[in-house]
Short mmCIF file of C-alpha atoms and ligand atoms in Angstrom, two decimals:
data_model
loop_
_atom_site.label_atom_id
_atom_site.label_comp_id
_atom_site.label_asym_id
_atom_site.label_seq_id
_atom_site.Cartn_x
_atom_site.Cartn_y
_atom_site.Cartn_z
CA MET W 196 249.07 87.35 98.32
CA VAL W 197 246.60 84.55 97.49
CA SER W 198 243.18 85.94 96.64
CA ARG W 199 240.36 84.40 98.64
CA VAL W 200 237.60 86.49 97.17
CA ILE W 201 234.32 84.61 97.09
CA PRO W 202 233.14 84.42 93.47
CA VAL W 203 229.93 86.14 92.53
CA GLU W 204 227.10 84.46 90.61
CA ALA W 205 225.48 85.90 87.49
CA PHE W 206 223.13 88.72 88.40
CA ASP W 207 220.69 91.33 87.16
CA LEU W 208 221.08 94.51 89.19
CA VAL W 209 218.49 97.21 88.61
CA ILE W 210 219.43 100.67 89.88
CA PHE W 211 216.31 102.77 90.39
CA GLY W 212 217.61 106.32 90.32
CA GLY W 213 220.34 105.13 87.93
CA THR W 214 220.87 108.70 86.65
CA GLY W 215 221.05 110.29 90.12
CA ASP W 216 223.97 111.69 92.04
CA LEU W 217 224.57 108.62 94.21
CA ALA W 218 224.51 106.26 91.21
CA ARG W 219 226.94 108.47 89.25
CA ARG W 220 229.36 109.09 92.10
CA LYS W 221 229.31 105.85 94.04
CA ILE W 222 227.28 102.93 92.75
CA LEU W 223 228.36 102.80 89.09
CA PRO W 224 232.05 103.68 89.67
CA GLY W 225 232.04 101.07 92.46
CA LEU W 226 230.62 98.43 90.14
CA TYR W 227 233.17 99.34 87.49
CA ARG W 228 236.02 98.93 89.96
CA ARG W 229 234.76 95.48 90.93
CA PHE W 230 234.38 94.64 87.25
CA ARG W 231 237.93 95.74 86.48
CA ASP W 232 239.11 93.60 89.37
CA GLY W 233 237.49 90.58 87.72
CA GLN W 234 234.83 90.16 90.38
CA ILE W 235 231.80 90.70 88.20
CA PRO W 236 231.01 87.72 85.99
CA ASP W 237 230.60 88.10 82.25
CA ASP W 238 226.92 87.33 82.34
CA ALA W 239 226.09 90.03 84.92
CA ARG W 240 223.82 92.86 83.84
CA ILE W 241 223.21 96.28 85.30
CA VAL W 242 220.02 98.07 84.36
CA GLY W 243 219.67 101.79 85.07
CA ALA W 244 216.05 102.79 85.70
CA ALA W 245 215.10 106.42 86.13
CA ARG W 246 212.55 109.01 85.21
CA SER W 247 213.98 110.32 81.94
CA ASP W 248 213.45 108.33 78.79
CA MET W 249 216.62 107.59 76.86
CA SER W 250 218.22 104.77 74.89
CA ALA W 251 220.62 102.30 76.45
CA GLU W 252 223.31 103.92 74.26
CA ALA W 253 222.64 107.35 75.72
CA TYR W 254 222.75 105.91 79.23
CA ARG W 255 226.08 104.21 78.56
CA ALA W 256 227.46 107.53 77.37
CA GLN W 257 226.27 109.18 80.61
CA VAL W 258 227.88 106.47 82.69
CA ALA W 259 231.11 106.73 80.69
CA ASP W 260 231.18 110.45 81.55
CA ALA W 261 230.56 109.69 85.21
CA LEU W 262 233.44 107.18 85.30
CA ASN W 263 235.78 109.71 83.68
CA GLU W 264 234.75 112.34 86.15
CA VAL W 265 234.86 110.27 89.32
CA LEU W 266 237.75 107.86 88.79
CA PRO W 267 241.37 108.97 88.38
CA ALA W 268 242.92 107.93 85.06
CA SER W 269 245.09 105.34 86.83
CA LYS W 270 241.95 103.51 88.00
CA ARG W 271 240.33 103.02 84.60
CA ASP W 272 241.28 101.90 81.12
CA ALA W 273 239.43 102.20 77.83
CA GLU W 274 239.17 98.46 77.22
CA SER W 275 237.59 97.53 80.54
CA VAL W 276 235.36 100.62 80.51
CA GLU W 277 233.98 99.51 77.17
CA ALA W 278 233.45 95.95 78.39
CA PHE W 279 231.73 97.28 81.52
CA LEU W 280 229.45 99.59 79.55
CA ALA W 281 228.42 96.64 77.39
CA ARG W 282 226.81 95.16 80.51
CA LEU W 283 224.60 98.19 81.02
CA ASP W 284 221.02 98.59 79.92
CA TYR W 285 218.42 101.25 80.65
CA VAL W 286 214.68 101.66 81.18
CA GLY W 287 212.78 104.93 81.56
CA ILE W 288 210.36 104.27 84.38
CA ASP W 289 207.86 106.04 86.60
CA ALA W 290 208.01 104.80 90.16
CA THR W 291 204.56 106.17 90.86
CA GLY W 292 202.82 105.16 87.60
CA THR W 293 202.71 102.44 84.98
CA HIS W 294 205.31 103.74 82.52
CA GLY W 295 208.29 101.45 81.97
CA TRP W 296 207.31 98.53 84.19
CA PRO W 297 206.39 96.06 81.43
CA ASP W 298 209.65 96.98 79.72
CA LEU W 299 211.64 96.28 82.90
CA SER W 300 209.77 93.03 83.42
CA GLN W 301 210.83 91.85 79.95
CA LYS W 302 214.46 92.64 80.62
CA MET W 303 214.74 90.53 83.77
CA ARG W 304 216.18 87.05 83.36
CA ALA W 305 215.16 83.95 85.26
CA GLY W 306 217.74 81.83 87.07
CA VAL W 307 220.13 84.64 88.04
CA VAL W 308 220.46 86.66 91.26
CA GLN W 309 218.09 89.62 91.13
CA ALA W 310 218.85 92.80 93.04
CA PHE W 311 217.02 96.13 93.02
CA TYR W 312 218.84 99.17 94.35
CA PHE W 313 216.41 101.89 95.53
CA SER W 314 218.66 104.89 94.94
CA VAL W 315 215.73 107.29 94.95
CA ALA W 316 214.01 109.47 97.55
CA PRO W 317 212.63 107.35 100.44
CA ALA W 318 209.14 108.62 99.59
CA LEU W 319 209.32 106.31 96.54
CA PHE W 320 210.40 103.14 98.37
CA GLY W 321 206.82 101.96 98.90
CA ASP W 322 205.86 102.67 95.28
CA LEU W 323 208.80 100.69 93.97
CA ALA W 324 208.19 97.73 96.29
CA LYS W 325 204.53 97.64 95.32
CA ARG W 326 205.19 97.75 91.58
CA LEU W 327 207.98 95.19 91.66
CA HIS W 328 205.47 92.89 93.28
CA LYS W 329 202.48 93.82 91.10
CA HIS W 330 204.37 93.34 87.85
CA LYS W 331 205.85 90.08 89.18
CA ILE W 332 209.34 91.38 88.51
CA ALA W 333 210.97 90.44 91.82
CA GLY W 334 211.04 86.74 92.64
CA PRO W 335 211.02 85.34 96.21
CA GLU W 336 214.82 85.33 96.26
CA ALA W 337 215.19 88.89 94.93
CA ARG W 338 217.03 91.44 97.07
CA ILE W 339 216.23 95.09 97.54
CA VAL W 340 218.75 97.68 98.69
CA VAL W 341 217.48 100.81 100.41
CA GLU W 342 219.43 103.98 101.03
CA LYS W 343 219.51 106.31 103.97
CA PRO W 344 217.68 108.10 105.43
CA PHE W 345 215.62 105.20 106.72
CA GLY W 346 212.86 107.29 108.27
CA HIS W 347 212.84 110.59 110.05
CA ASP W 348 211.72 109.24 113.39
CA LEU W 349 210.41 105.99 114.86
CA ALA W 350 206.93 106.34 113.36
CA SER W 351 208.19 106.94 109.81
CA ALA W 352 210.79 104.14 110.09
CA ARG W 353 208.03 101.77 111.22
CA ASP W 354 205.90 102.85 108.27
CA LEU W 355 208.77 102.22 105.86
CA ASN W 356 209.48 98.82 107.37
CA ALA W 357 205.81 97.88 107.21
CA MET W 358 205.56 99.06 103.60
CA LEU W 359 208.55 96.98 102.51
CA ALA W 360 207.39 93.99 104.59
CA ARG W 361 204.17 93.84 102.59
CA HIS W 362 206.12 92.62 99.58
CA PHE W 363 209.52 91.44 100.84
CA ASP W 364 210.82 89.29 103.70
CA GLU W 365 213.42 90.76 106.04
CA GLN W 366 216.00 88.39 104.47
CA GLN W 367 215.48 90.20 101.17
CA ILE W 368 215.96 93.74 102.52
CA TYR W 369 219.42 95.34 102.61
CA ARG W 370 219.42 98.68 104.47
CA ILE W 371 222.64 100.49 103.67
CA ASP W 372 224.77 102.27 106.22
CA HIS W 373 227.90 102.81 104.20
CA TYR W 374 230.00 103.21 107.35
CA LEU W 375 229.63 99.48 107.85
CA GLY W 376 231.24 98.88 104.46
CA LYS W 377 234.44 100.65 105.44
CA GLU W 378 237.48 98.43 105.69
CA THR W 379 238.54 99.67 109.12
CA VAL W 380 235.10 99.13 110.56
CA GLN W 381 235.27 95.49 109.65
CA ASN W 382 238.80 95.41 110.87
CA LEU W 383 237.50 96.55 114.20
CA MET W 384 235.62 93.25 114.44
CA ALA W 385 238.70 91.35 113.25
CA VAL W 386 240.84 93.03 115.92
CA ARG W 387 238.31 92.49 118.69
CA PHE W 388 237.39 88.91 117.91
CA GLY W 389 240.41 87.61 116.03
CA ASN W 390 242.97 88.33 118.77
CA LEU W 391 243.09 87.10 122.31
CA LEU W 392 244.88 90.26 123.35
CA PHE W 393 242.03 92.75 123.38
CA GLU W 394 238.83 90.96 124.32
CA PRO W 395 239.71 90.22 127.98
CA LEU W 396 240.45 93.93 128.46
CA TRP W 397 237.41 95.12 126.49
CA ARG W 398 235.26 96.19 129.45
CA ASN W 399 234.67 98.80 132.10
CA GLN W 400 237.32 97.37 134.38
CA TYR W 401 240.08 98.27 131.92
CA ILE W 402 238.64 100.83 129.52
CA ASP W 403 238.31 104.36 130.86
CA HIS W 404 236.17 105.70 128.03
CA VAL W 405 235.56 105.55 124.28
CA GLN W 406 235.45 108.53 121.89
CA ILE W 407 233.89 108.48 118.45
CA THR W 408 234.52 111.51 116.23
CA VAL W 409 233.23 112.10 112.72
CA ALA W 410 234.32 115.60 111.70
CA GLU W 411 233.75 117.12 108.26
CA THR W 412 235.23 120.30 106.83
CA VAL W 413 232.37 120.89 104.41
CA GLY W 414 229.23 122.78 105.31
CA VAL W 415 225.74 121.66 104.38
CA GLY W 416 226.06 123.54 101.06
CA GLY W 417 223.54 122.51 98.44
CA ARG W 418 221.81 120.08 100.81
CA GLY W 419 220.91 122.94 103.19
CA ALA W 420 217.15 122.80 102.85
CA TYR W 421 217.08 119.02 103.30
CA TYR W 422 219.61 119.05 106.14
CA ASP W 423 217.73 121.73 108.02
CA LYS W 424 214.88 119.28 108.62
CA SER W 425 217.31 116.68 109.83
CA GLY W 426 220.37 117.96 111.73
CA ALA W 427 223.43 116.10 112.96
CA MET W 428 221.47 113.90 115.36
CA ARG W 429 219.29 112.40 112.64
CA ASP W 430 221.79 112.63 109.79
CA MET W 431 224.83 111.15 111.57
CA VAL W 432 224.27 109.99 115.15
CA GLN W 433 221.13 107.86 114.77
CA ASN W 434 222.80 105.80 112.04
CA HIS W 435 226.57 106.05 111.47
CA LEU W 436 227.84 106.89 114.96
CA MET W 437 225.34 104.53 116.53
CA GLN W 438 226.56 101.69 114.30
CA LEU W 439 230.18 102.37 115.26
CA LEU W 440 229.24 102.44 118.93
CA CYS W 441 227.45 99.11 118.54
CA LEU W 442 230.49 97.43 117.00
CA ILE W 443 232.70 98.66 119.83
CA ALA W 444 230.28 97.81 122.62
CA MET W 445 228.61 94.60 121.46
CA GLU W 446 229.20 91.21 123.05
CA PRO W 447 231.09 88.69 120.92
CA PRO W 448 228.57 87.16 118.54
CA ALA W 449 228.63 83.35 118.45
CA LYS W 450 229.34 83.46 114.72
CA PHE W 451 230.16 86.05 112.10
CA ASP W 452 226.74 85.64 110.62
CA PRO W 453 224.14 88.30 109.88
CA ASP W 454 221.65 87.61 112.62
CA ALA W 455 224.23 86.76 115.28
CA VAL W 456 226.00 90.10 114.70
CA ARG W 457 222.82 92.11 114.41
CA ASP W 458 221.29 90.55 117.54
CA GLU W 459 224.31 91.76 119.51
CA LYS W 460 224.17 95.26 118.04
CA LEU W 461 220.48 95.50 118.85
CA LYS W 462 221.18 94.64 122.50
CA VAL W 463 223.62 97.54 122.73
CA ILE W 464 221.07 100.05 121.40
CA ARG W 465 218.49 98.73 123.84
CA ALA W 466 220.98 99.11 126.70
CA LEU W 467 221.57 102.81 126.00
CA ASP W 468 220.40 105.09 128.80
CA PRO W 469 218.27 108.09 127.88
CA VAL W 470 220.60 111.07 127.43
CA GLU W 471 220.70 113.67 130.19
CA PRO W 472 220.19 117.21 128.79
CA GLY W 473 223.46 118.29 130.43
CA ASP W 474 225.33 115.58 128.53
CA VAL W 475 224.61 117.03 125.08
CA VAL W 476 226.14 120.01 123.30
CA ARG W 477 224.53 121.20 120.08
CA GLY W 478 226.28 123.65 117.80
CA GLN W 479 225.70 125.55 114.57
CA TYR W 480 228.53 127.03 112.50
CA ARG W 481 228.70 130.73 111.93
CA ALA W 482 230.11 132.47 108.85
CA GLY W 483 233.85 132.15 108.32
CA ALA W 484 236.19 134.53 106.46
CA ASP W 485 234.98 133.17 103.15
CA THR W 486 232.34 130.62 104.08
CA PRO W 487 228.63 131.26 104.68
CA SER W 488 226.94 130.61 108.00
CA TYR W 489 224.81 127.51 108.54
CA ARG W 490 221.69 129.66 108.50
CA ASP W 491 222.66 131.12 105.12
CA ASP W 492 223.40 127.64 103.76
CA ALA W 493 220.05 126.40 105.05
CA GLU W 494 218.31 129.59 103.87
CA ASN W 495 216.61 129.70 107.24
CA PRO W 496 217.62 132.75 109.33
CA ALA W 497 215.89 131.39 112.44
CA SER W 498 217.07 127.76 112.13
CA ARG W 499 217.48 125.83 115.40
CA THR W 500 218.99 122.79 113.64
CA GLU W 501 222.38 121.56 114.87
CA SER W 502 225.31 121.13 112.48
CA PHE W 503 227.41 119.84 115.39
CA ILE W 504 226.67 117.58 118.29
CA ALA W 505 228.73 116.17 121.13
CA MET W 506 227.28 113.86 123.72
CA LYS W 507 228.09 111.49 126.53
CA LEU W 508 226.32 108.13 126.49
CA HIS W 509 226.07 105.24 128.88
CA VAL W 510 225.57 101.64 127.84
CA SER W 511 223.88 100.15 130.88
CA ASN W 512 225.04 96.59 131.08
CA TRP W 513 227.61 94.54 132.99
CA ARG W 514 230.37 95.13 130.50
CA TRP W 515 230.12 98.91 130.25
CA ASN W 516 228.65 100.22 133.47
CA GLY W 517 230.76 103.26 134.42
CA THR W 518 232.61 103.55 131.10
CA PRO W 519 231.18 106.49 129.12
CA PHE W 520 231.06 106.77 125.35
CA TYR W 521 231.62 110.28 124.01
CA LEU W 522 230.33 110.96 120.50
CA ARG W 523 230.85 114.04 118.39
CA THR W 524 230.19 114.96 114.82
CA GLY W 525 229.99 118.22 112.96
CA LYS W 526 230.28 120.16 109.74
CA ARG W 527 232.77 122.94 108.92
CA MET W 528 235.25 121.63 111.39
CA LYS W 529 239.00 121.94 111.49
CA ALA W 530 239.78 118.72 109.61
CA ARG W 531 238.06 115.77 107.99
CA VAL W 532 238.50 112.96 110.44
CA SER W 533 236.56 109.84 111.40
CA GLU W 534 238.05 107.89 114.24
CA ILE W 535 237.34 105.88 117.32
CA VAL W 536 239.58 106.17 120.35
CA VAL W 537 239.53 103.52 123.04
CA ARG W 538 241.29 104.90 126.08
CA PHE W 539 242.43 102.28 128.55
CA LYS W 540 242.83 102.93 132.27
CA GLU W 541 246.16 103.60 133.84
CA PRO W 542 247.88 100.64 135.52
CA PRO W 543 246.49 100.19 139.05
CA HIS W 544 249.85 100.84 140.68
CA SER W 545 252.90 102.58 139.34
CA ILE W 546 256.29 101.25 140.28
CA PHE W 547 257.92 104.30 138.70
CA GLU W 548 258.43 107.72 140.18
CA GLU W 549 255.58 110.13 139.72
CA ASP W 550 257.06 112.36 137.04
CA THR W 551 258.43 109.67 134.77
CA GLY W 552 255.69 110.28 132.17
CA GLN W 553 253.68 107.09 132.45
CA SER W 554 250.22 107.28 130.87
CA ALA W 555 247.41 105.07 129.66
CA ASN W 556 247.27 103.02 126.45
CA GLU W 557 245.13 104.32 123.65
CA LEU W 558 243.84 102.35 120.68
CA THR W 559 242.86 104.59 117.77
CA ILE W 560 240.87 103.20 114.88
CA ARG W 561 241.02 105.62 111.95
CA LEU W 562 238.30 105.41 109.32
CA GLN W 563 239.68 108.41 107.47
CA PRO W 564 242.12 109.73 106.50
CA ASN W 565 244.85 107.04 106.37
CA GLU W 566 242.63 104.08 107.31
CA GLY W 567 244.37 102.10 109.98
CA MET W 568 244.88 101.64 113.68
CA ASP W 569 247.48 102.55 116.21
CA LEU W 570 247.99 101.59 119.78
CA THR W 571 250.08 103.74 122.08
CA VAL W 572 252.37 101.77 124.32
CA THR W 573 254.49 103.12 127.14
CA ILE W 574 258.18 102.32 126.90
CA LYS W 575 261.42 103.54 128.36
CA GLU W 576 262.84 106.53 126.58
CA PRO W 577 266.09 105.26 125.12
CA GLY W 578 269.37 106.62 126.47
CA PRO W 579 271.04 107.32 129.78
CA GLY W 580 269.69 109.43 132.60
CA GLY W 581 267.45 107.06 134.54
CA MET W 582 263.98 105.76 133.90
CA ARG W 583 261.93 108.13 131.79
CA LEU W 584 258.86 106.79 130.05
CA ILE W 585 257.39 107.79 126.71
CA ASP W 586 254.35 106.73 124.70
CA VAL W 587 255.06 105.38 121.26
CA PRO W 588 252.49 104.28 118.70
CA LEU W 589 252.43 100.75 117.35
CA ASP W 590 251.24 102.05 114.02
CA MET W 591 249.27 99.97 111.57
CA THR W 592 248.49 102.32 108.73
CA PHE W 593 247.22 99.87 106.15
CA ALA W 594 249.06 101.49 103.27
CA GLU W 595 252.37 101.05 105.13
CA ALA W 596 251.76 97.71 106.78
CA LEU W 597 250.26 95.92 103.82
CA GLY W 598 251.74 97.79 100.87
CA GLU W 599 249.95 100.29 98.64
CA GLU W 600 248.44 97.52 96.51
CA ALA W 601 246.75 95.74 99.41
CA ALA W 602 245.68 99.06 100.89
CA ASP W 603 243.81 99.89 97.71
CA VAL W 604 240.79 98.24 99.23
CA PRO W 605 237.27 98.41 97.84
CA ASP W 606 235.33 101.48 98.73
CA ALA W 607 232.42 100.94 101.16
CA TYR W 608 229.81 100.95 98.40
CA GLU W 609 231.69 98.40 96.30
CA ARG W 610 231.91 95.99 99.17
CA LEU W 611 228.30 96.41 100.18
CA ILE W 612 226.95 95.94 96.65
CA MET W 613 228.99 92.75 96.29
CA ASP W 614 227.61 91.56 99.64
CA VAL W 615 224.09 92.08 98.30
CA ILE W 616 224.88 89.94 95.28
CA ARG W 617 226.39 87.28 97.53
CA GLY W 618 223.36 87.42 99.80
CA ASN W 619 225.31 88.40 102.91
CA GLN W 620 223.36 90.74 105.20
CA THR W 621 225.94 91.00 108.00
CA LEU W 622 226.90 94.59 107.18
CA PHE W 623 223.34 95.83 106.68
CA MET W 624 220.94 97.11 109.30
CA ARG W 625 218.01 94.97 110.28
CA GLY W 626 214.57 96.59 110.60
CA ASP W 627 214.39 96.19 114.39
CA GLU W 628 217.85 97.73 114.78
CA VAL W 629 216.83 100.85 112.89
CA GLU W 630 213.64 101.14 114.90
CA ALA W 631 215.50 100.73 118.19
CA ALA W 632 217.93 103.48 117.18
CA TRP W 633 215.02 105.82 116.43
CA ALA W 634 213.28 104.86 119.66
CA TRP W 635 216.38 106.08 121.49
CA THR W 636 216.83 109.20 119.31
CA ASP W 637 213.25 110.50 119.27
CA PRO W 638 212.95 111.55 122.94
CA VAL W 639 216.29 113.39 122.78
CA ILE W 640 215.07 115.48 119.83
CA ALA W 641 211.60 115.91 121.34
CA ALA W 642 213.18 117.36 124.48
CA TRP W 643 215.10 119.99 122.43
CA ASP W 644 211.98 120.87 120.53
CA ALA W 645 209.95 121.20 123.71
CA ARG W 646 212.54 123.58 125.16
CA GLU W 647 212.93 125.36 121.78
CA GLU W 648 216.62 124.90 122.40
CA LYS W 649 218.97 126.93 120.24
CA PRO W 650 222.33 125.46 119.24
CA ILE W 651 225.52 127.24 120.31
CA SER W 652 227.24 129.09 117.50
CA TYR W 653 230.79 127.94 116.67
CA GLU W 654 233.53 129.21 114.46
CA ALA W 655 233.91 127.58 111.04
CA GLY W 656 237.15 125.58 110.87
CA SER W 657 237.21 125.00 114.65
CA THR W 658 236.64 121.92 116.82
CA GLY W 659 233.05 122.98 117.59
CA PRO W 660 231.73 124.93 120.58
CA GLU W 661 233.94 125.18 123.64
CA GLU W 662 231.17 123.54 125.65
CA ALA W 663 232.00 120.30 123.83
CA LEU W 664 235.50 120.41 125.28
CA ILE W 665 234.05 121.14 128.71
CA LEU W 666 231.78 118.08 128.37
CA MET W 667 234.92 115.96 128.71
CA HIS W 668 237.04 118.30 130.86
CA ARG W 669 234.51 118.20 133.66
CA ASP W 670 235.05 114.41 133.76
CA GLY W 671 238.83 114.90 133.84
CA ARG W 672 239.16 113.71 130.24
CA ARG W 673 239.83 115.30 126.88
CA TRP W 674 239.07 114.73 123.25
CA ARG W 675 241.83 113.64 121.00
CA GLU W 676 242.79 116.71 118.99
CA ILE W 677 241.02 116.71 115.61
CA GLY W 678 243.58 116.22 112.88
CA SER W 679 246.44 115.32 115.26
P1 NAD M 903 219.09 112.43 92.89
O1 NAD M 903 218.01 113.45 93.09
O2 NAD M 903 220.38 112.86 92.34
O3 NAD M 903 218.52 111.29 91.91
C1 NAD M 903 217.22 110.80 92.02
C2 NAD M 903 216.99 109.71 90.99
O4 NAD M 903 215.65 109.22 91.16
C3 NAD M 903 217.10 110.16 89.53
O5 NAD M 903 217.72 109.15 88.79
C4 NAD M 903 215.64 110.29 89.10
O6 NAD M 903 215.43 110.07 87.71
C5 NAD M 903 215.00 109.19 89.90
N1 NAD M 903 213.58 109.46 90.12
C6 NAD M 903 213.01 110.51 90.75
N2 NAD M 903 211.66 110.39 90.72
C7 NAD M 903 211.38 109.24 90.05
C8 NAD M 903 210.17 108.59 89.69
N3 NAD M 903 208.97 109.05 89.99
N4 NAD M 903 210.29 107.42 89.04
C9 NAD M 903 211.50 106.90 88.72
N5 NAD M 903 212.66 107.48 89.03
C10 NAD M 903 212.60 108.65 89.69
O7 NAD M 903 219.22 111.66 94.27
P2 NAD M 903 220.56 110.97 94.89
O8 NAD M 903 221.38 112.02 95.50
O9 NAD M 903 221.16 110.07 93.88
O10 NAD M 903 219.95 110.12 96.09
C11 NAD M 903 219.24 108.90 95.92
C12 NAD M 903 218.97 108.27 97.28
O11 NAD M 903 220.20 107.99 97.93
C13 NAD M 903 218.19 109.16 98.24
O12 NAD M 903 217.39 108.32 99.05
C14 NAD M 903 219.25 109.80 99.09
O13 NAD M 903 218.79 110.14 100.37
C15 NAD M 903 220.25 108.65 99.19
N6 NAD M 903 221.62 109.06 99.46
C16 NAD M 903 222.30 109.85 98.59
C17 NAD M 903 223.62 110.19 98.85
C18 NAD M 903 224.41 111.04 97.90
O14 NAD M 903 225.59 111.24 98.16
N7 NAD M 903 223.84 111.50 96.82
C19 NAD M 903 224.25 109.75 100.03
C20 NAD M 903 223.53 108.92 100.90
C21 NAD M 903 222.22 108.58 100.60
#
């Protein structure tokens, strides 16, 4: 296969929070993988910046440990690890004080791409932005990358946006939603807009409904105290599921360019109807045979926070009027699955006898496991005995269709970091998009709070509360079985 990877210019990437969990597990291993693939130029430099003081040597040793821990032996080799580590530097810095800033300023080079990854608590975003500006470290072309959560509600998201806007233009701000970096998510756009086949059918006339499921088997574990202030609506729906919904529902952008794509996504969020209370099911996992309950994990015996949510949404525009979108996400569920199911309508008239087994086409876009897509198609069951119909999948599991090598695609973080260096904002959320998503989310949460609504308890390792199944059954529909 001919590589058409766009080369990357020389860069200085500063990772604030360079010793933190996200940097160790995702950012640095991701950068190493890109380096090993030959995508990071020789004159690139990565500077860890965090609270502890240590030498660059000590930092390199920490990163070497992280790479050993996170990457399987087949994905690393001593020679390239050493060459990668040689590109690393370190500064001990205080985001809220003066310590370390002159040192960082001295390390930055002119004439290369500058990127600053804010892999720290959001409470420090403003401090970092201010000091980068004050110490004249970030030039007018510099890029900043900010992590989730981007606000807790509309007011806090506005504050964050305003704080960043004091020192950086929107074109410099890269808000990460790592779901957008997933290969299949981008493939969703390729399938929709790169084929004639789907787009004419991509509307209420032909699509019965859409399901988006993000199920996790883990509980909230060590993040319990943090999660308890957030819940599934803020932690998953407002950002990840909303982004997936936007990519499914948006109008074709005129170009695959950042603002064209983000304008269309924004229109979808603005077209969302307020959610009816009867169209939402909130759940909380109870203790399993050998797993603690949500309340134990959160250390809050009276917690009303949801670890599961299922909801029915309507996008009120010409394309989608009458075609519902069902979303569900939860912790401690039966299997770890992220997928989108687009269920088409049945043909308007059947020429076959009633019990031949004809059903509707279904396009499934799997984000994990086994990234890929399949489309069920109705065919004649082979063999004698008259016309019997069966559904067969046209399967496009990437690993099978493209070979293991091609399916070894960059992880979401790798892709997104490289996009920052290339200056491509298409897969990052714009400030107005984030605010619009909060503007839709806030009243839903406010209504639960006003009613002091308690979530329904569900069994660990299940598909969530039964009420979530009923949410679809009452419409004559059903969820695709989790893990099927
Ligand atoms: P962490 O607590 O493991 O690391 C925090 C980092 O910030 C450390 O390197 C620490 O030295 C640095 N830091 C703290 N206070 C500082 C100060 N005053 N000055 C300079 N540096 C300071 O956090 P994390 O899990 O790596 O998360 C970082 C960010 O990424 C957070 O915004 C988090 O919400 C987000 N995030 C994390 C994950 C994850 O899997 N860890 C996933 C999604 C988003």
